[in-house]
Short mmCIF file of C-alpha atoms and ligand atoms in Angstrom, two decimals:
data_model
loop_
_atom_site.label_atom_id
_atom_site.label_comp_id
_atom_site.label_asym_id
_atom_site.label_seq_id
_atom_site.Cartn_x
_atom_site.Cartn_y
_atom_site.Cartn_z
CA MET A 2 2.18 9.99 30.16
CA GLU A 3 3.74 13.25 29.12
CA LYS A 4 1.49 15.23 26.81
CA LYS A 5 3.29 15.76 23.51
CA ILE A 6 1.88 18.52 21.42
CA PHE A 7 3.19 20.44 18.43
CA ALA A 8 2.00 22.32 15.36
CA LEU A 9 3.32 22.38 11.80
CA LYS A 10 2.98 25.57 9.77
CA GLY A 11 2.94 25.68 5.97
CA ASN A 12 0.62 25.23 3.01
CA ILE A 13 -1.67 22.45 4.21
CA CYS A 14 -3.33 20.06 1.70
CA PHE A 15 -5.53 17.05 2.48
CA SER A 16 -8.73 15.22 1.52
CA ARG A 17 -11.93 15.01 3.51
CA ASP A 18 -13.66 13.19 0.64
CA LYS A 19 -12.77 11.95 -2.83
CA HIS A 20 -14.15 15.02 -4.63
CA ASP A 21 -11.97 17.81 -3.27
CA ILE A 22 -8.51 18.59 -1.99
CA GLU A 23 -8.74 21.12 0.83
CA THR A 24 -5.91 23.66 0.98
CA ILE A 25 -5.03 26.11 3.74
CA PRO A 26 -2.33 28.59 2.65
CA ASN A 27 0.02 29.47 5.52
CA GLY A 28 -2.04 27.29 7.81
CA TYR A 29 -1.45 25.06 10.80
CA VAL A 30 -1.99 21.41 11.60
CA VAL A 31 -1.79 20.37 15.26
CA CYS A 32 -0.74 16.99 16.67
CA GLU A 33 -1.35 15.94 20.26
CA ASN A 34 -0.13 12.56 21.52
CA GLY A 35 0.06 11.24 17.97
CA ILE A 36 -3.45 12.34 17.05
CA CYS A 37 -4.35 15.15 14.67
CA GLN A 38 -6.33 17.95 16.34
CA GLY A 39 -7.36 19.53 13.05
CA THR A 40 -6.21 22.27 10.69
CA PHE A 41 -6.42 26.02 11.23
CA SER A 42 -5.79 29.15 9.20
CA LYS A 43 -4.99 30.99 12.44
CA LEU A 44 -3.64 29.15 15.47
CA PRO A 45 -6.39 29.18 18.14
CA GLU A 46 -5.74 30.84 21.50
CA ARG A 47 -5.40 27.48 23.28
CA TYR A 48 -2.37 26.57 21.13
CA GLN A 49 -0.47 29.86 21.59
CA GLU A 50 2.15 28.14 23.78
CA THR A 51 2.38 25.06 21.51
CA PRO A 52 5.78 24.52 19.85
CA CYS A 53 5.40 25.22 16.13
CA LEU A 54 7.65 24.03 13.31
CA ASP A 55 7.46 26.65 10.58
CA TYR A 56 8.06 25.23 7.09
CA GLY A 57 7.46 28.57 5.36
CA ASP A 58 6.16 28.25 1.81
CA GLN A 59 6.46 24.43 1.69
CA LEU A 60 3.50 22.07 1.26
CA ILE A 61 2.35 19.77 4.09
CA ILE A 62 0.29 16.71 3.16
CA PRO A 63 -0.77 13.50 4.93
CA GLY A 64 1.71 10.60 4.56
CA LEU A 65 1.09 8.39 1.53
CA VAL A 66 -0.12 4.80 1.82
CA ASP A 67 1.20 1.85 -0.23
CA LEU A 68 -1.33 -0.97 0.08
CA HIS A 69 0.70 -3.49 -1.94
CA VAL A 70 4.47 -3.86 -2.25
CA HIS A 71 6.85 -6.87 -2.46
CA ALA A 72 10.03 -5.95 -0.54
CA PRO A 73 12.16 -8.87 -1.86
CA GLN A 74 11.45 -7.84 -5.46
CA TYR A 75 12.95 -4.37 -4.98
CA PRO A 76 16.41 -5.34 -6.37
CA PHE A 77 14.97 -6.14 -9.82
CA ARG A 78 12.59 -3.22 -10.19
CA GLY A 79 12.93 -1.77 -13.67
CA LEU A 80 14.27 -5.08 -15.00
CA ALA A 81 12.63 -8.10 -16.61
CA MET A 82 9.51 -6.36 -17.87
CA ASP A 83 9.21 -8.61 -20.91
CA LEU A 84 6.71 -11.23 -19.73
CA GLU A 85 3.16 -11.68 -18.50
CA LEU A 86 2.32 -12.65 -14.93
CA ILE A 87 2.76 -16.44 -14.78
CA ASP A 88 5.98 -16.52 -16.84
CA TRP A 89 7.26 -13.43 -15.04
CA LEU A 90 6.77 -15.19 -11.70
CA ASN A 91 8.40 -18.45 -12.80
CA ILE A 92 11.28 -17.03 -14.80
CA HIS A 93 12.17 -13.83 -12.94
CA THR A 94 10.45 -13.53 -9.59
CA PHE A 95 10.72 -16.93 -7.93
CA PRO A 96 14.48 -17.24 -8.59
CA GLU A 97 14.90 -13.73 -7.09
CA GLU A 98 12.83 -14.56 -3.99
CA GLN A 99 14.82 -17.77 -3.47
CA LYS A 100 17.85 -15.63 -2.66
CA TYR A 101 16.25 -14.69 0.69
CA ALA A 102 17.12 -18.12 2.07
CA ASP A 103 20.53 -16.45 2.43
CA LEU A 104 20.43 -13.96 5.33
CA GLU A 105 23.47 -12.08 4.06
CA TYR A 106 21.71 -11.35 0.78
CA ALA A 107 18.54 -10.46 2.68
CA GLU A 108 20.52 -8.06 4.87
CA ARG A 109 21.95 -6.24 1.87
CA ALA A 110 18.71 -6.16 -0.11
CA TYR A 111 16.36 -5.25 2.76
CA THR A 112 18.71 -2.47 3.94
CA ILE A 113 18.29 -0.80 0.54
CA PHE A 114 14.53 -1.34 0.44
CA THR A 115 13.98 -0.02 3.97
CA ASP A 116 16.20 2.98 3.36
CA ASP A 117 14.43 3.93 0.13
CA LEU A 118 10.94 3.46 1.63
CA MET A 119 12.03 5.60 4.57
CA HIS A 120 13.08 8.44 2.26
CA SER A 121 9.90 8.25 0.16
CA ALA A 122 6.64 10.04 0.94
CA THR A 123 5.09 6.77 2.14
CA THR A 124 4.35 6.49 5.86
CA ARG A 125 2.23 3.30 5.82
CA ALA A 126 2.64 0.14 3.77
CA CYS A 127 1.39 -3.43 3.45
CA ILE A 128 4.40 -5.49 2.50
CA PHE A 129 4.93 -9.01 1.16
CA ALA A 130 8.21 -10.64 2.24
CA THR A 131 9.09 -14.20 1.09
CA LEU A 132 8.28 -17.55 2.66
CA HIS A 133 11.58 -17.47 4.63
CA THR A 134 10.96 -16.73 8.31
CA PRO A 135 14.47 -15.48 9.30
CA ALA A 136 14.65 -13.04 6.36
CA THR A 137 11.09 -11.88 7.04
CA MET A 138 11.99 -11.12 10.68
CA LEU A 139 15.12 -9.32 9.51
CA LEU A 140 12.95 -7.11 7.28
CA MET A 141 10.55 -6.46 10.17
CA ASP A 142 13.44 -5.55 12.50
CA LYS A 143 14.73 -3.04 9.97
CA LEU A 144 11.32 -1.48 9.36
CA GLU A 145 10.67 -1.24 13.11
CA GLN A 146 13.72 1.04 13.42
CA THR A 147 12.33 3.54 10.92
CA GLY A 148 9.15 4.37 12.85
CA MET A 149 6.94 3.81 9.80
CA GLN A 150 3.70 1.93 10.55
CA VAL A 151 3.67 -1.15 8.36
CA TYR A 152 2.23 -4.62 7.98
CA VAL A 153 4.59 -7.38 6.83
CA GLY A 154 3.59 -10.84 5.67
CA LYS A 155 5.61 -14.04 5.57
CA VAL A 156 4.42 -15.48 2.27
CA ASN A 157 2.66 -18.87 2.09
CA MET A 158 3.02 -21.15 -0.95
CA ASP A 159 2.73 -24.95 -1.00
CA ARG A 160 1.84 -25.84 -4.60
CA ASN A 161 2.63 -24.99 -8.25
CA SER A 162 5.86 -23.41 -7.11
CA PRO A 163 9.45 -24.47 -7.84
CA PRO A 164 10.86 -26.92 -5.24
CA TYR A 165 13.30 -24.25 -4.00
CA LEU A 166 10.41 -21.90 -3.13
CA CYS A 167 7.68 -24.22 -1.92
CA GLU A 168 6.84 -25.39 1.57
CA LYS A 169 6.85 -29.17 2.00
CA SER A 170 3.19 -29.47 2.93
CA ALA A 171 0.20 -27.42 3.97
CA ALA A 172 0.77 -28.47 7.59
CA GLN A 173 4.41 -27.39 7.43
CA ALA A 174 3.51 -24.03 5.87
CA ALA A 175 0.86 -23.34 8.51
CA GLN A 176 3.23 -24.40 11.29
CA ASN A 177 5.95 -22.10 9.95
CA THR A 178 3.46 -19.25 9.80
CA GLU A 179 2.31 -19.84 13.38
CA GLN A 180 5.90 -19.99 14.63
CA TRP A 181 6.61 -16.74 12.83
CA LEU A 182 3.54 -15.15 14.48
CA LEU A 183 4.69 -16.31 17.91
CA ALA A 184 8.19 -14.98 17.25
CA CYS A 185 6.69 -11.56 16.34
CA ALA A 186 4.45 -11.35 19.41
CA GLY A 187 5.53 -8.50 21.67
CA ARG A 188 8.61 -7.77 19.58
CA TYR A 189 7.41 -4.74 17.60
CA LYS A 190 5.70 -1.42 18.19
CA ASN A 191 5.48 -0.17 14.61
CA VAL A 192 5.38 -3.38 12.57
CA LYS A 193 2.52 -5.85 12.54
CA PRO A 194 2.18 -9.29 10.94
CA ILE A 195 -0.37 -9.86 8.21
CA LEU A 196 -1.54 -13.24 6.89
CA THR A 197 -0.22 -13.67 3.34
CA PRO A 198 -1.28 -16.54 1.10
CA ARG A 199 0.54 -15.58 -2.14
CA PHE A 200 -2.46 -16.28 -4.42
CA ILE A 201 -4.77 -19.21 -5.08
CA PRO A 202 -2.51 -21.02 -7.60
CA SER A 203 0.29 -21.22 -4.94
CA CYS A 204 -1.93 -22.30 -2.02
CA SER A 205 -3.65 -25.69 -1.66
CA ASN A 206 -7.14 -26.02 -0.20
CA GLU A 207 -5.63 -27.62 2.88
CA LEU A 208 -3.28 -24.67 3.37
CA MET A 209 -6.18 -22.20 2.99
CA LYS A 210 -8.11 -24.13 5.66
CA GLN A 211 -5.16 -23.97 8.04
CA LEU A 212 -4.62 -20.27 7.37
CA ALA A 213 -8.30 -19.59 8.09
CA LYS A 214 -7.83 -21.29 11.47
CA LEU A 215 -4.79 -19.15 12.21
CA GLN A 216 -6.71 -16.04 11.19
CA LYS A 217 -9.48 -16.86 13.66
CA LYS A 218 -7.06 -17.75 16.44
CA TYR A 219 -4.94 -14.59 16.14
CA HIS A 220 -7.45 -12.25 14.47
CA LEU A 221 -5.07 -11.37 11.65
CA PRO A 222 -5.62 -9.05 8.70
CA MET A 223 -4.85 -10.61 5.33
CA GLN A 224 -3.37 -9.64 1.95
CA SER A 225 -3.31 -11.48 -1.35
CA HIS A 226 -3.83 -11.14 -5.13
CA LEU A 227 -7.09 -11.32 -7.08
CA SER A 228 -8.18 -11.36 -10.75
CA GLU A 229 -4.97 -9.81 -12.04
CA ASN A 230 -4.42 -11.64 -15.35
CA LEU A 231 -6.68 -13.64 -17.71
CA ASP A 232 -4.49 -16.79 -17.77
CA GLU A 233 -4.28 -16.68 -13.97
CA ILE A 234 -8.08 -16.47 -13.71
CA ALA A 235 -8.54 -19.44 -16.10
CA TRP A 236 -6.01 -21.41 -14.02
CA VAL A 237 -7.88 -20.69 -10.78
CA GLN A 238 -11.09 -21.89 -12.46
CA GLU A 239 -9.31 -25.18 -13.31
CA LEU A 240 -7.85 -25.53 -9.82
CA CYS A 241 -11.15 -24.67 -8.09
CA PRO A 242 -13.96 -25.95 -10.40
CA GLU A 243 -16.47 -25.55 -7.56
CA THR A 244 -16.15 -21.75 -7.59
CA GLN A 245 -18.22 -19.33 -9.66
CA PHE A 246 -15.50 -16.67 -9.66
CA TYR A 247 -11.91 -16.22 -8.41
CA GLY A 248 -12.85 -14.43 -5.19
CA GLU A 249 -14.93 -17.42 -4.12
CA ALA A 250 -11.74 -19.46 -3.86
CA TYR A 251 -10.88 -17.19 -0.88
CA ASP A 252 -14.46 -16.68 0.28
CA ASN A 253 -15.18 -20.42 0.57
CA PHE A 254 -12.51 -20.62 3.30
CA GLY A 255 -13.75 -17.48 5.08
CA LEU A 256 -10.67 -15.63 3.82
CA PHE A 257 -12.38 -12.80 1.96
CA GLY A 258 -12.78 -10.06 4.52
CA GLN A 259 -15.65 -11.64 6.48
CA ASP A 260 -13.93 -11.42 9.84
CA CYS A 261 -10.69 -9.53 9.37
CA PRO A 262 -9.61 -6.57 7.23
CA THR A 263 -8.43 -7.88 3.87
CA ILE A 264 -6.56 -6.41 0.90
CA MET A 265 -6.82 -7.87 -2.57
CA ALA A 266 -4.33 -6.50 -5.09
CA HIS A 267 -5.33 -5.75 -8.69
CA CYS A 268 -8.98 -6.75 -9.40
CA VAL A 269 -8.44 -5.98 -13.09
CA TYR A 270 -11.06 -8.48 -14.26
CA SER A 271 -13.44 -8.82 -11.31
CA VAL A 272 -16.90 -9.97 -12.44
CA PRO A 273 -20.02 -8.28 -11.00
CA GLU A 274 -20.54 -11.07 -8.40
CA GLU A 275 -16.95 -10.68 -7.23
CA ILE A 276 -17.32 -6.89 -6.97
CA GLU A 277 -20.56 -7.34 -5.02
CA ARG A 278 -18.88 -9.79 -2.62
CA MET A 279 -15.93 -7.41 -2.07
CA LYS A 280 -18.33 -4.58 -1.35
CA HIS A 281 -20.33 -6.73 1.06
CA HIS A 282 -17.23 -7.91 2.96
CA LYS A 283 -15.53 -4.47 2.82
CA VAL A 284 -12.48 -5.91 1.06
CA PHE A 285 -9.86 -3.27 0.23
CA ILE A 286 -8.75 -3.19 -3.40
CA ALA A 287 -5.09 -2.28 -3.93
CA HIS A 288 -5.11 -0.60 -7.33
CA CYS A 289 -1.68 -1.04 -8.97
CA PRO A 290 -1.87 0.61 -12.40
CA GLN A 291 1.86 0.63 -13.15
CA SER A 292 2.18 -3.11 -12.47
CA ASN A 293 -0.91 -3.83 -14.54
CA ALA A 294 0.62 -1.95 -17.48
CA ALA A 295 4.11 -3.45 -17.09
CA LEU A 296 2.89 -7.08 -17.04
CA ALA A 297 0.32 -6.22 -19.74
CA SER A 298 -2.33 -7.48 -17.33
CA GLY A 299 -4.88 -4.82 -18.28
CA ILE A 300 -6.42 -1.72 -16.69
CA ALA A 301 -8.65 -2.14 -13.65
CA PRO A 302 -12.01 -0.31 -13.77
CA VAL A 303 -11.12 1.83 -10.77
CA ARG A 304 -13.70 4.48 -11.74
CA GLN A 305 -16.38 1.84 -11.18
CA TYR A 306 -14.91 0.84 -7.81
CA ILE A 307 -14.78 4.48 -6.71
CA ASP A 308 -18.33 5.23 -7.86
CA GLN A 309 -19.73 2.08 -6.24
CA SER A 310 -18.03 3.10 -2.96
CA LEU A 311 -15.77 0.07 -2.68
CA LYS A 312 -12.74 0.48 -0.46
CA VAL A 313 -9.79 1.35 -2.70
CA GLY A 314 -6.19 2.37 -2.11
CA LEU A 315 -3.06 2.41 -4.27
CA GLY A 316 -0.15 -0.02 -4.49
CA SER A 317 3.29 0.28 -6.06
CA ASP A 318 3.43 -3.53 -6.49
CA ILE A 319 7.22 -3.49 -6.73
CA ALA A 320 8.69 -5.13 -8.85
CA ALA A 321 5.89 -5.66 -11.35
CA GLY A 322 5.59 -1.92 -10.81
CA PHE A 323 8.99 -0.22 -11.11
CA SER A 324 8.45 2.87 -8.95
CA LEU A 325 8.15 2.87 -5.17
CA SER A 326 6.46 6.29 -5.34
CA ILE A 327 2.77 6.54 -4.47
CA PHE A 328 2.76 9.95 -6.18
CA ARG A 329 3.64 8.02 -9.32
CA ALA A 330 0.82 5.55 -8.57
CA MET A 331 -1.60 8.51 -8.38
CA ALA A 332 -0.43 9.85 -11.75
CA ASP A 333 -0.59 6.36 -13.30
CA THR A 334 -4.11 5.92 -11.94
CA VAL A 335 -5.21 9.01 -13.84
CA GLN A 336 -3.26 8.16 -17.01
CA CYS A 337 -4.38 4.53 -17.21
CA SER A 338 -8.01 5.44 -16.55
CA LYS A 339 -7.82 7.83 -19.52
CA LEU A 340 -6.42 5.15 -21.83
CA ARG A 341 -9.09 2.71 -20.67
CA TRP A 342 -11.79 5.31 -21.32
CA ARG A 343 -10.40 6.22 -24.76
CA LEU A 344 -9.61 2.71 -25.99
CA ALA A 345 -11.92 0.32 -24.21
CA ASP A 346 -14.94 1.64 -22.38
CA GLN A 347 -16.46 5.13 -22.67
CA SER A 348 -18.92 4.35 -19.88
CA LEU A 349 -16.20 4.82 -17.23
CA SER A 350 -14.90 8.38 -17.14
CA PRO A 351 -11.25 9.10 -16.33
CA VAL A 352 -10.18 9.38 -12.68
CA LYS A 353 -9.59 12.96 -11.52
CA ILE A 354 -6.48 14.11 -9.72
CA GLU A 355 -8.52 14.83 -6.56
CA GLU A 356 -9.71 11.22 -6.57
CA ALA A 357 -6.22 9.83 -7.16
CA PHE A 358 -4.85 11.90 -4.24
CA TYR A 359 -7.68 10.62 -2.05
CA LEU A 360 -6.90 6.98 -2.98
CA GLY A 361 -3.19 7.38 -2.14
CA THR A 362 -3.92 8.98 1.26
CA LYS A 363 -7.30 8.54 2.95
CA GLY A 364 -8.52 5.70 0.69
CA GLY A 365 -5.64 3.33 1.49
CA GLY A 366 -5.21 4.87 4.94
CA GLU A 367 -8.57 3.49 6.05
CA PHE A 368 -7.03 0.01 6.14
CA PHE A 369 -4.93 1.27 9.09
CA GLY A 370 -7.86 2.96 10.88
CA LYS A 371 -8.22 6.74 10.96
CA VAL A 372 -5.22 7.44 8.73
CA GLY A 373 -4.53 9.55 5.64
CA SER A 374 -6.18 12.88 6.48
CA PHE A 375 -5.70 15.93 8.71
CA GLU A 376 -9.22 15.79 10.09
CA PRO A 377 -9.47 15.70 13.90
CA GLU A 378 -8.90 12.25 15.46
CA TYR A 379 -6.77 11.01 12.58
CA GLU A 380 -3.42 9.41 13.44
CA PHE A 381 -0.85 12.05 12.61
CA ASP A 382 1.17 11.18 9.49
CA ALA A 383 2.59 14.12 7.54
CA VAL A 384 5.07 14.84 4.75
CA VAL A 385 6.62 18.26 4.11
CA LEU A 386 7.42 18.96 0.45
CA ASN A 387 9.73 21.59 -1.00
CA ASP A 388 8.75 22.26 -4.61
CA THR A 389 11.13 25.15 -5.31
CA ALA A 390 12.99 23.00 -7.88
CA LEU A 391 9.81 23.00 -10.02
CA ARG A 392 10.31 26.56 -11.22
CA HIS A 393 7.48 28.49 -12.79
CA PRO A 394 7.09 32.02 -14.15
CA GLN A 395 3.34 32.21 -13.45
CA GLU A 396 1.33 32.34 -10.22
CA LEU A 397 0.17 28.93 -9.02
CA THR A 398 -2.38 28.10 -6.37
CA ILE A 399 -1.46 25.70 -3.57
CA LYS A 400 -3.62 23.05 -5.21
CA GLU A 401 -1.87 23.53 -8.56
CA ARG A 402 1.49 23.17 -6.82
CA LEU A 403 0.30 19.90 -5.26
CA GLU A 404 -0.98 18.67 -8.62
CA ARG A 405 2.46 19.27 -10.15
CA LEU A 406 4.14 17.48 -7.26
CA ILE A 407 1.93 14.43 -7.87
CA TYR A 408 3.35 14.25 -11.40
CA LEU A 409 6.87 15.52 -10.74
CA ALA A 410 7.84 14.95 -7.09
CA GLU A 411 11.19 13.38 -6.33
CA ASP A 412 12.36 12.05 -2.98
CA ARG A 413 14.83 14.93 -2.70
CA PHE A 414 11.85 17.31 -2.42
CA ILE A 415 10.83 15.72 0.91
CA THR A 416 11.94 17.96 3.77
CA ALA A 417 10.41 16.09 6.70
CA LYS A 418 8.25 13.09 7.46
CA PHE A 419 6.10 12.24 10.50
CA SER A 420 4.25 9.05 11.31
CA ASN A 421 1.97 8.38 14.24
CA GLY A 422 2.97 11.75 15.70
CA VAL A 423 6.71 10.98 15.59
CA CYS A 424 9.19 12.86 13.40
CA LEU A 425 11.01 10.23 11.30
CA PHE A 426 13.36 12.78 9.76
CA ASP A 427 13.59 16.54 9.26
CA ASN A 428 16.23 17.94 6.94
CA MET A 429 15.61 21.49 8.26
CA LYS A 430 16.78 20.54 11.77
N1 LIG B 678 0.56 -12.94 -8.08
C1 LIG B 678 1.19 -13.83 -7.29
N2 LIG B 678 2.41 -13.39 -6.91
C2 LIG B 678 2.56 -12.18 -7.46
C3 LIG B 678 3.61 -11.22 -7.43
O1 LIG B 678 4.66 -11.39 -6.80
N3 LIG B 678 3.37 -10.06 -8.12
C4 LIG B 678 2.23 -9.84 -8.81
N4 LIG B 678 2.08 -8.69 -9.47
N5 LIG B 678 1.24 -10.74 -8.86
C5 LIG B 678 1.39 -11.89 -8.20
FE1 LIG B 679 1.78 -8.20 -6.04
#
């Protein structure tokens, strides 16, 4: 294979750990065959012949990671924010997702979603589709074209769902999921399937058993929801009286990260046993502060998760969250943690900007392997940011400029984006 090597030059920013953001003014980051070779303040002798893209005074950061987003809900983001979770699902969300039985609607809606994700700072995402296989494949085909590295899940639901958005039986749901998996096999380079039971209230015990079998057979990662809302948690307790806590309703079927990488969105009200189990099984928590505020679900104790070294990344959770931006998720993580600290629990100190940046890059990136940093051996995802529109009369350090971008970045500030060593777009070319 031809050796593909290049360097980017600019103001480099990335995390090695959650405490600090490392910055290299006028530095270099080198990519060889899709893998980061490290960062340098002067280009070493061995790279003197390496092609170098010079982005001048712009900032270069690792691509952002969205661990939890519902593609079919994108059309109603910013609408219908008047209800709590269960009513919001029944009244707004399920009727919207039903529309994806119609491939023409799916084509129009998923074109917009894919386009907007492509022009955001996100390079990796874990995406819920709907239970419709043709529309899910259409979404996967579109995402494949972009070069972003994403997981997509055909959603499973066989109970407590309206008849128009409910599979006929557990066996039928599992069979549809297996057929979808077979249809995906060998079809994609950038897009991978992920097992997606919607949440415990929508999935019967029989369906969970069948999904566990499929997970073993195909060794599939999994994504779902956990302990998001108090009424939801009480409902799960009614549906699964044998469980001590919500997470056990997944764990009892072997679907809680035992064998395959697993993401649980929210974890606003996880009890100590649930937290312990997630830590033990290395479950990734997708922290979605904007969604948790919009549905008045609560504020997750993300400070505790960070301090106890659980695996945590950020999610936009469109359309319970209204913004697709993971920069916004970083800012909301900080803001919500401050409100929680002030109003509810002084034992958990606010999240710092360095920590929020870590969660939105390396924290979530770990779900994909070595992703989300510019350390050597990391898969090369990078975003180039032009912050000249954020005018300032005073001197700012590179780190201060990044901090302002976290709060104020807009998609139009993104000059170029790379994923897995491939340039997805470059407005300077
Ligand atoms: N729980 C089950 N389905 C959903 C969904 O679509 N969004 C959110 N936020 N929570 C859920
Ligand atoms: Fe969600």
